[in-house]
Amino acid sequence: QQAIDLDAVELLPAPHTGPLPALRPEPDDEGCHEPGAEALWNESWYFDAVSDSRELGLYVRLGRLPNQDVCLYTACVCGPGRPSIMLVDPAAPLPAADPARQLIEREGLRAEQVCTRALEGFAVTLEGTAEAYDDPAACLRGEHGRPVELQLELVWETDGIPYAWRQSTRYEIPCRVNGSVRIGDERIEFSGQGQRDHSWGARDWWAIDWMWSALHLDDGTHTHAVGVPQMPGYGVGYVQRGQELTEIASVTAEEQIGADGLVHGAATISSAPPALRLEVEPLAWGPLRLEAPDGRLSLFGRAMCRVHAEDGREGYGWVEWNRVQR
């Protein structure tokens, strides 16, 4: 089932003003947190990566909805010239609230994530029946793809400075990612750059549009930027390299979203400080159709992307555009 009939994602925080020291997450934050009373309270762990060969992109998201007694689980593997492989379960069994390990088991799906060392490493494994889409926009239309078996055995290891959002319970960590991917009978050894994040709180996929990005440039720079079309100049994120991290204060994103819900043509992400303008080229897609019980609809375009900086640097990573339809 591609249409997701659940309420689940955070409202974005208000921007801060003036220079402030960047915040760091606490090791204890890696585990589960006490749920709030809100029906839409959700705790999620996101993992993504792009291979060093630039031939494969992937992401996994485990989203706990304890007040609904379900888990929203999503996994994607895609790449240029490849079908988008999507495994989406909007009502997976809710894992036990173990501080270090979460396990989902049902017919056709076994997924596990383990914190191997707080703020340093996470292991993610998956075996299940996914769907293959030659046209990724079919995901946004709520159509079914061809069944295909998917297996992931991957480790995310910290490769940068963990960064906590200032006004919201969320943190982001650049990573190196290694392991293996199996799609049907095809087995692929995987090594690449990636990102993981962890957040908890009341959410609503259908409250506001946004652009989220986590990108890795060829000189070792990592950039994470979030912008909101309805809030010009708003920005959350960082630019970091080595032991230096600058918290950005403004983000402007420009893109053309077609009738199919995907970004077409040139897109840009501009952030400051420091001033950084990136041209964004989607290479492959892992999109979702998000339907609320009350009839609201969002089209969630998530893409493996190549980016080009004005100074000639190039990079890769993941960008997502959430667009509320009704």
Short mmCIF file of C-alpha atoms in Angstrom, two decimals:
data_model
loop_
_atom_site.label_atom_id
_atom_site.label_comp_id
_atom_site.label_asym_id
_atom_site.label_seq_id
_atom_site.Cartn_x
_atom_site.Cartn_y
_atom_site.Cartn_z
CA GLN A 1 0.00 0.00 0.00
CA GLN A 2 1.67 3.19 -1.14
CA ALA A 3 -0.84 5.73 0.23
CA ILE A 4 0.05 6.49 3.87
CA ASP A 5 -3.05 7.00 5.99
CA LEU A 6 -1.31 8.34 9.10
CA ASP A 7 -0.48 11.65 10.78
CA ALA A 8 3.30 11.89 11.19
CA VAL A 9 5.87 14.58 10.85
CA GLU A 10 7.16 17.47 12.84
CA LEU A 11 6.18 21.09 12.61
CA LEU A 12 9.27 23.14 11.88
CA PRO A 13 10.68 25.38 14.64
CA ALA A 14 10.88 29.15 14.62
CA PRO A 15 14.20 30.66 13.46
CA HIS A 16 16.68 32.14 15.93
CA THR A 17 18.42 35.48 15.58
CA GLY A 18 22.04 36.37 16.19
CA PRO A 19 25.14 34.15 16.43
CA LEU A 20 24.90 31.37 18.99
CA PRO A 21 27.09 28.33 19.64
CA ALA A 22 25.87 25.24 17.83
CA LEU A 23 24.17 22.67 20.05
CA ARG A 24 25.12 19.02 20.45
CA PRO A 25 22.82 16.06 21.15
CA GLU A 26 23.27 13.98 24.30
CA PRO A 27 24.21 10.28 24.08
CA ASP A 28 21.03 9.30 25.94
CA ASP A 29 18.97 10.89 23.15
CA GLU A 30 19.77 8.00 20.79
CA GLY A 31 17.07 5.84 22.39
CA CYS A 32 13.30 6.18 22.70
CA HIS A 33 11.69 9.10 24.52
CA GLU A 34 8.58 9.34 26.68
CA PRO A 35 5.65 10.08 24.36
CA GLY A 36 3.61 13.23 24.67
CA ALA A 37 -0.16 13.11 24.85
CA GLU A 38 -0.74 14.25 21.27
CA ALA A 39 -2.33 11.77 18.86
CA LEU A 40 0.26 12.88 16.28
CA TRP A 41 3.25 12.37 18.57
CA ASN A 42 5.95 10.56 16.57
CA GLU A 43 9.55 9.53 17.11
CA SER A 44 11.59 8.77 14.01
CA TRP A 45 15.04 7.63 12.96
CA TYR A 46 16.08 8.49 9.40
CA PHE A 47 19.06 6.97 7.55
CA ASP A 48 20.17 7.83 4.00
CA ALA A 49 23.21 7.41 1.77
CA VAL A 50 24.62 7.76 -1.75
CA SER A 51 27.29 5.31 -2.93
CA ASP A 52 30.80 6.51 -3.77
CA SER A 53 30.18 5.25 -7.30
CA ARG A 54 27.09 7.57 -7.48
CA GLU A 55 25.16 4.61 -8.90
CA LEU A 56 22.95 3.89 -5.90
CA GLY A 57 21.02 5.88 -3.31
CA LEU A 58 18.98 4.59 -0.39
CA TYR A 59 17.14 5.61 2.71
CA VAL A 60 15.33 4.00 5.65
CA ARG A 61 12.92 5.61 8.10
CA LEU A 62 11.43 4.06 11.22
CA GLY A 63 8.70 6.26 12.68
CA ARG A 64 7.08 5.25 15.98
CA LEU A 65 3.49 6.38 16.59
CA PRO A 66 3.00 5.06 20.14
CA ASN A 67 -0.36 6.76 20.69
CA GLN A 68 -1.67 4.92 17.63
CA ASP A 69 0.16 1.68 18.51
CA VAL A 70 1.74 1.44 15.04
CA CYS A 71 5.00 2.21 13.28
CA LEU A 72 5.41 3.89 9.89
CA TYR A 73 8.28 2.10 8.16
CA THR A 74 9.77 3.20 4.85
CA ALA A 75 12.76 1.96 2.86
CA CYS A 76 13.95 2.96 -0.62
CA VAL A 77 16.74 1.94 -2.97
CA CYS A 78 17.14 3.79 -6.28
CA GLY A 79 19.72 5.06 -8.74
CA PRO A 80 20.13 6.58 -12.22
CA GLY A 81 18.63 4.19 -14.76
CA ARG A 82 17.22 1.96 -12.04
CA PRO A 83 13.63 1.48 -10.88
CA SER A 84 12.72 2.99 -7.52
CA ILE A 85 12.45 0.14 -5.01
CA MET A 86 9.98 1.11 -2.27
CA LEU A 87 9.00 -0.77 0.87
CA VAL A 88 6.30 1.20 2.71
CA ASP A 89 4.26 -0.05 5.65
CA PRO A 90 2.09 2.63 7.31
CA ALA A 91 0.91 0.30 10.07
CA ALA A 92 3.85 -1.94 10.95
CA PRO A 93 3.93 -3.43 14.46
CA LEU A 94 5.20 -0.94 17.04
CA PRO A 95 8.64 -2.07 18.25
CA ALA A 96 9.37 -2.36 21.95
CA ALA A 97 10.81 0.89 23.35
CA ASP A 98 14.30 -0.53 23.76
CA PRO A 99 16.94 2.21 24.23
CA ALA A 100 19.44 0.49 21.93
CA ARG A 101 17.52 -1.85 19.61
CA GLN A 102 14.22 -1.80 17.73
CA LEU A 103 12.80 -4.76 15.83
CA ILE A 104 9.82 -5.00 13.48
CA GLU A 105 8.60 -8.47 12.50
CA ARG A 106 5.54 -9.35 10.44
CA GLU A 107 4.89 -11.55 7.42
CA GLY A 108 7.01 -10.21 4.56
CA LEU A 109 9.09 -7.84 6.71
CA ARG A 110 11.86 -8.10 9.27
CA ALA A 111 13.58 -4.80 10.07
CA GLU A 112 16.02 -4.05 12.86
CA GLN A 113 18.07 -1.06 13.93
CA VAL A 114 20.70 -1.14 16.67
CA CYS A 115 22.66 1.72 18.21
CA THR A 116 26.16 0.22 18.32
CA ARG A 117 27.70 3.26 20.04
CA ALA A 118 25.85 6.42 21.06
CA LEU A 119 26.33 9.28 18.57
CA GLU A 120 28.89 7.14 16.72
CA GLY A 121 27.22 4.19 15.02
CA PHE A 122 23.94 2.56 14.00
CA ALA A 123 23.41 -0.80 12.28
CA VAL A 124 20.32 -1.18 10.07
CA THR A 125 19.09 -4.47 8.61
CA LEU A 126 16.04 -5.24 6.51
CA GLU A 127 14.50 -8.24 4.76
CA GLY A 128 11.17 -7.79 3.06
CA THR A 129 8.99 -7.65 -0.02
CA ALA A 130 9.16 -4.23 -1.69
CA GLU A 131 7.69 -2.79 -4.90
CA ALA A 132 9.64 -1.69 -7.99
CA TYR A 133 8.54 1.41 -9.94
CA ASP A 134 9.89 2.31 -13.38
CA ASP A 135 8.01 5.60 -13.06
CA PRO A 136 8.60 6.97 -9.54
CA ALA A 137 5.67 9.38 -9.93
CA ALA A 138 3.43 6.29 -9.79
CA CYS A 139 4.19 6.22 -6.05
CA LEU A 140 2.58 9.66 -5.75
CA ARG A 141 -0.48 8.44 -7.65
CA GLY A 142 -0.97 5.63 -5.14
CA GLU A 143 -0.26 2.89 -7.69
CA HIS A 144 1.36 -0.46 -7.01
CA GLY A 145 4.70 -1.59 -8.42
CA ARG A 146 6.15 -5.02 -9.17
CA PRO A 147 6.96 -7.14 -6.09
CA VAL A 148 10.67 -7.62 -5.44
CA GLU A 149 12.65 -8.92 -2.48
CA LEU A 150 14.85 -6.34 -0.74
CA GLN A 151 17.60 -6.90 1.79
CA LEU A 152 19.82 -4.32 3.51
CA GLU A 153 22.76 -4.86 5.87
CA LEU A 154 24.29 -1.43 6.51
CA VAL A 155 26.15 0.53 9.17
CA TRP A 156 26.08 4.32 9.60
CA GLU A 157 29.26 5.62 11.31
CA THR A 158 29.63 9.26 12.34
CA ASP A 159 31.79 11.27 9.92
CA GLY A 160 31.26 14.81 11.16
CA ILE A 161 29.89 16.86 14.03
CA PRO A 162 26.49 15.81 15.45
CA TYR A 163 24.18 18.83 15.35
CA ALA A 164 21.05 19.42 17.45
CA TRP A 165 18.35 21.77 16.23
CA ARG A 166 18.00 24.73 18.55
CA GLN A 167 14.21 25.00 18.83
CA SER A 168 13.10 21.41 18.29
CA THR A 169 13.92 17.92 19.57
CA ARG A 170 15.93 16.77 16.58
CA TYR A 171 19.54 16.16 15.60
CA GLU A 172 21.43 15.41 12.38
CA ILE A 173 24.73 13.53 11.89
CA PRO A 174 26.88 13.18 8.73
CA CYS A 175 28.03 9.57 8.29
CA ARG A 176 30.03 7.07 6.30
CA VAL A 177 27.88 4.11 5.31
CA ASN A 178 29.06 0.59 4.52
CA GLY A 179 27.47 -2.79 3.98
CA SER A 180 25.47 -4.61 1.35
CA VAL A 181 22.21 -4.32 -0.62
CA ARG A 182 20.33 -7.13 -2.30
CA ILE A 183 17.53 -6.48 -4.81
CA GLY A 184 16.06 -9.74 -6.02
CA ASP A 185 19.06 -11.80 -7.13
CA GLU A 186 21.36 -8.76 -7.44
CA ARG A 187 23.80 -8.23 -4.57
CA ILE A 188 25.68 -4.91 -4.30
CA GLU A 189 28.52 -4.05 -1.92
CA PHE A 190 27.81 -0.55 -0.67
CA SER A 191 30.13 2.22 0.52
CA GLY A 192 29.26 5.89 0.52
CA GLN A 193 28.46 9.12 2.29
CA GLY A 194 25.24 9.55 4.22
CA GLN A 195 23.22 11.22 6.92
CA ARG A 196 21.13 10.11 9.84
CA ASP A 197 18.74 12.02 12.04
CA HIS A 198 16.56 11.38 15.06
CA SER A 199 13.59 13.48 16.12
CA TRP A 200 10.61 13.26 18.44
CA GLY A 201 7.50 15.34 19.06
CA ALA A 202 4.06 16.16 17.66
CA ARG A 203 4.02 16.21 13.84
CA ASP A 204 1.81 16.80 10.86
CA TRP A 205 2.86 16.01 7.30
CA TRP A 206 0.01 18.21 6.00
CA ALA A 207 0.58 21.43 7.99
CA ILE A 208 3.24 23.18 5.91
CA ASP A 209 5.50 22.83 2.86
CA TRP A 210 9.25 22.43 3.32
CA MET A 211 12.57 21.63 1.68
CA TRP A 212 15.06 19.47 3.61
CA SER A 213 18.56 18.59 2.44
CA ALA A 214 21.69 16.76 3.58
CA LEU A 215 24.54 17.07 1.08
CA HIS A 216 28.21 16.14 1.00
CA LEU A 217 30.70 18.05 -1.17
CA ASP A 218 33.85 16.62 -2.70
CA ASP A 219 36.17 18.70 -0.48
CA GLY A 220 34.76 17.11 2.69
CA THR A 221 32.16 19.79 3.42
CA HIS A 222 28.80 18.62 4.80
CA THR A 223 25.76 20.85 4.54
CA HIS A 224 22.29 20.44 6.03
CA ALA A 225 19.62 23.02 5.20
CA VAL A 226 15.88 23.29 5.76
CA GLY A 227 13.72 26.00 4.19
CA VAL A 228 9.99 26.79 4.25
CA PRO A 229 8.35 28.49 1.22
CA GLN A 230 5.78 30.21 3.43
CA MET A 231 8.57 31.73 5.57
CA PRO A 232 10.98 33.56 3.23
CA GLY A 233 14.50 33.69 4.64
CA TYR A 234 13.81 31.08 7.31
CA GLY A 235 16.63 28.59 7.73
CA VAL A 236 17.84 25.76 9.93
CA GLY A 237 21.01 23.74 9.46
CA TYR A 238 24.77 23.95 9.16
CA VAL A 239 27.84 23.99 6.96
CA GLN A 240 30.65 21.94 8.48
CA ARG A 241 34.09 20.67 7.54
CA GLY A 242 36.59 19.01 9.82
CA GLN A 243 36.16 20.46 13.31
CA GLU A 244 34.46 23.66 12.14
CA LEU A 245 30.69 24.03 12.06
CA THR A 246 28.74 27.17 11.17
CA GLU A 247 25.05 27.25 12.01
CA ILE A 248 23.14 28.76 9.11
CA ALA A 249 20.42 31.39 9.70
CA SER A 250 18.66 31.66 6.33
CA VAL A 251 17.71 29.35 3.47
CA THR A 252 16.12 30.07 0.10
CA ALA A 253 15.06 27.16 -2.09
CA GLU A 254 13.77 27.46 -5.64
CA GLU A 255 12.40 24.60 -7.71
CA GLN A 256 9.77 23.76 -10.30
CA ILE A 257 7.43 20.96 -9.28
CA GLY A 258 5.55 19.34 -12.13
CA ALA A 259 2.00 18.05 -12.27
CA ASP A 260 3.37 14.61 -11.35
CA GLY A 261 4.66 15.96 -8.02
CA LEU A 262 8.37 15.64 -8.87
CA VAL A 263 10.92 18.43 -9.35
CA HIS A 264 11.70 19.10 -13.01
CA GLY A 265 14.51 21.22 -14.42
CA ALA A 266 16.89 23.31 -12.34
CA ALA A 267 16.51 23.70 -8.58
CA THR A 268 18.67 25.71 -6.18
CA ILE A 269 19.39 25.87 -2.46
CA SER A 270 20.98 29.08 -1.12
CA SER A 271 22.00 29.41 2.55
CA ALA A 272 23.96 31.78 4.80
CA PRO A 273 26.21 32.18 6.65
CA PRO A 274 28.50 31.33 4.97
CA ALA A 275 27.01 32.23 1.61
CA LEU A 276 26.54 28.98 -0.33
CA ARG A 277 24.47 28.48 -3.45
CA LEU A 278 23.97 24.98 -4.78
CA GLU A 279 22.39 23.89 -8.05
CA VAL A 280 20.42 20.71 -7.48
CA GLU A 281 19.97 17.90 -10.02
CA PRO A 282 17.68 15.02 -9.00
CA LEU A 283 19.10 11.70 -10.20
CA ALA A 284 16.65 9.18 -8.75
CA TRP A 285 13.56 9.22 -6.57
CA GLY A 286 11.99 7.67 -3.49
CA PRO A 287 8.71 9.63 -3.17
CA LEU A 288 5.63 9.04 -1.00
CA ARG A 289 1.95 9.84 -1.26
CA LEU A 290 0.75 10.96 2.18
CA GLU A 291 -3.00 10.82 2.80
CA ALA A 292 -4.56 11.96 6.07
CA PRO A 293 -7.73 10.40 7.50
CA ASP A 294 -9.49 13.76 7.17
CA GLY A 295 -8.80 13.90 3.41
CA ARG A 296 -5.70 16.08 3.39
CA LEU A 297 -3.00 15.13 0.91
CA SER A 298 0.72 15.84 0.65
CA LEU A 299 3.08 14.73 -2.11
CA PHE A 300 6.47 14.04 -0.61
CA GLY A 301 9.22 14.09 -3.21
CA ARG A 302 12.50 12.68 -1.89
CA ALA A 303 15.41 12.49 -4.33
CA MET A 304 18.99 11.31 -4.59
CA CYS A 305 20.71 14.41 -6.00
CA ARG A 306 23.90 15.76 -7.51
CA VAL A 307 24.73 19.36 -6.55
CA HIS A 308 27.09 21.95 -8.00
CA ALA A 309 28.47 24.92 -6.05
CA GLU A 310 29.28 28.23 -7.75
CA ASP A 311 32.98 27.77 -6.91
CA GLY A 312 33.14 24.48 -8.84
CA ARG A 313 32.73 22.00 -6.02
CA GLU A 314 30.40 19.08 -6.62
CA GLY A 315 28.54 16.87 -4.18
CA TYR A 316 25.80 14.32 -3.64
CA GLY A 317 23.12 13.58 -1.11
CA TRP A 318 19.39 13.61 -0.54
CA VAL A 319 16.85 16.43 -0.88
CA GLU A 320 13.15 16.32 -0.08
CA TRP A 321 10.31 18.64 -1.04
CA ASN A 322 7.05 18.26 0.89
CA ARG A 323 4.08 19.93 -0.83
CA VAL A 324 0.64 20.11 0.76
CA GLN A 325 -2.08 19.56 -1.87
CA ARG A 326 -5.21 19.98 0.20
#
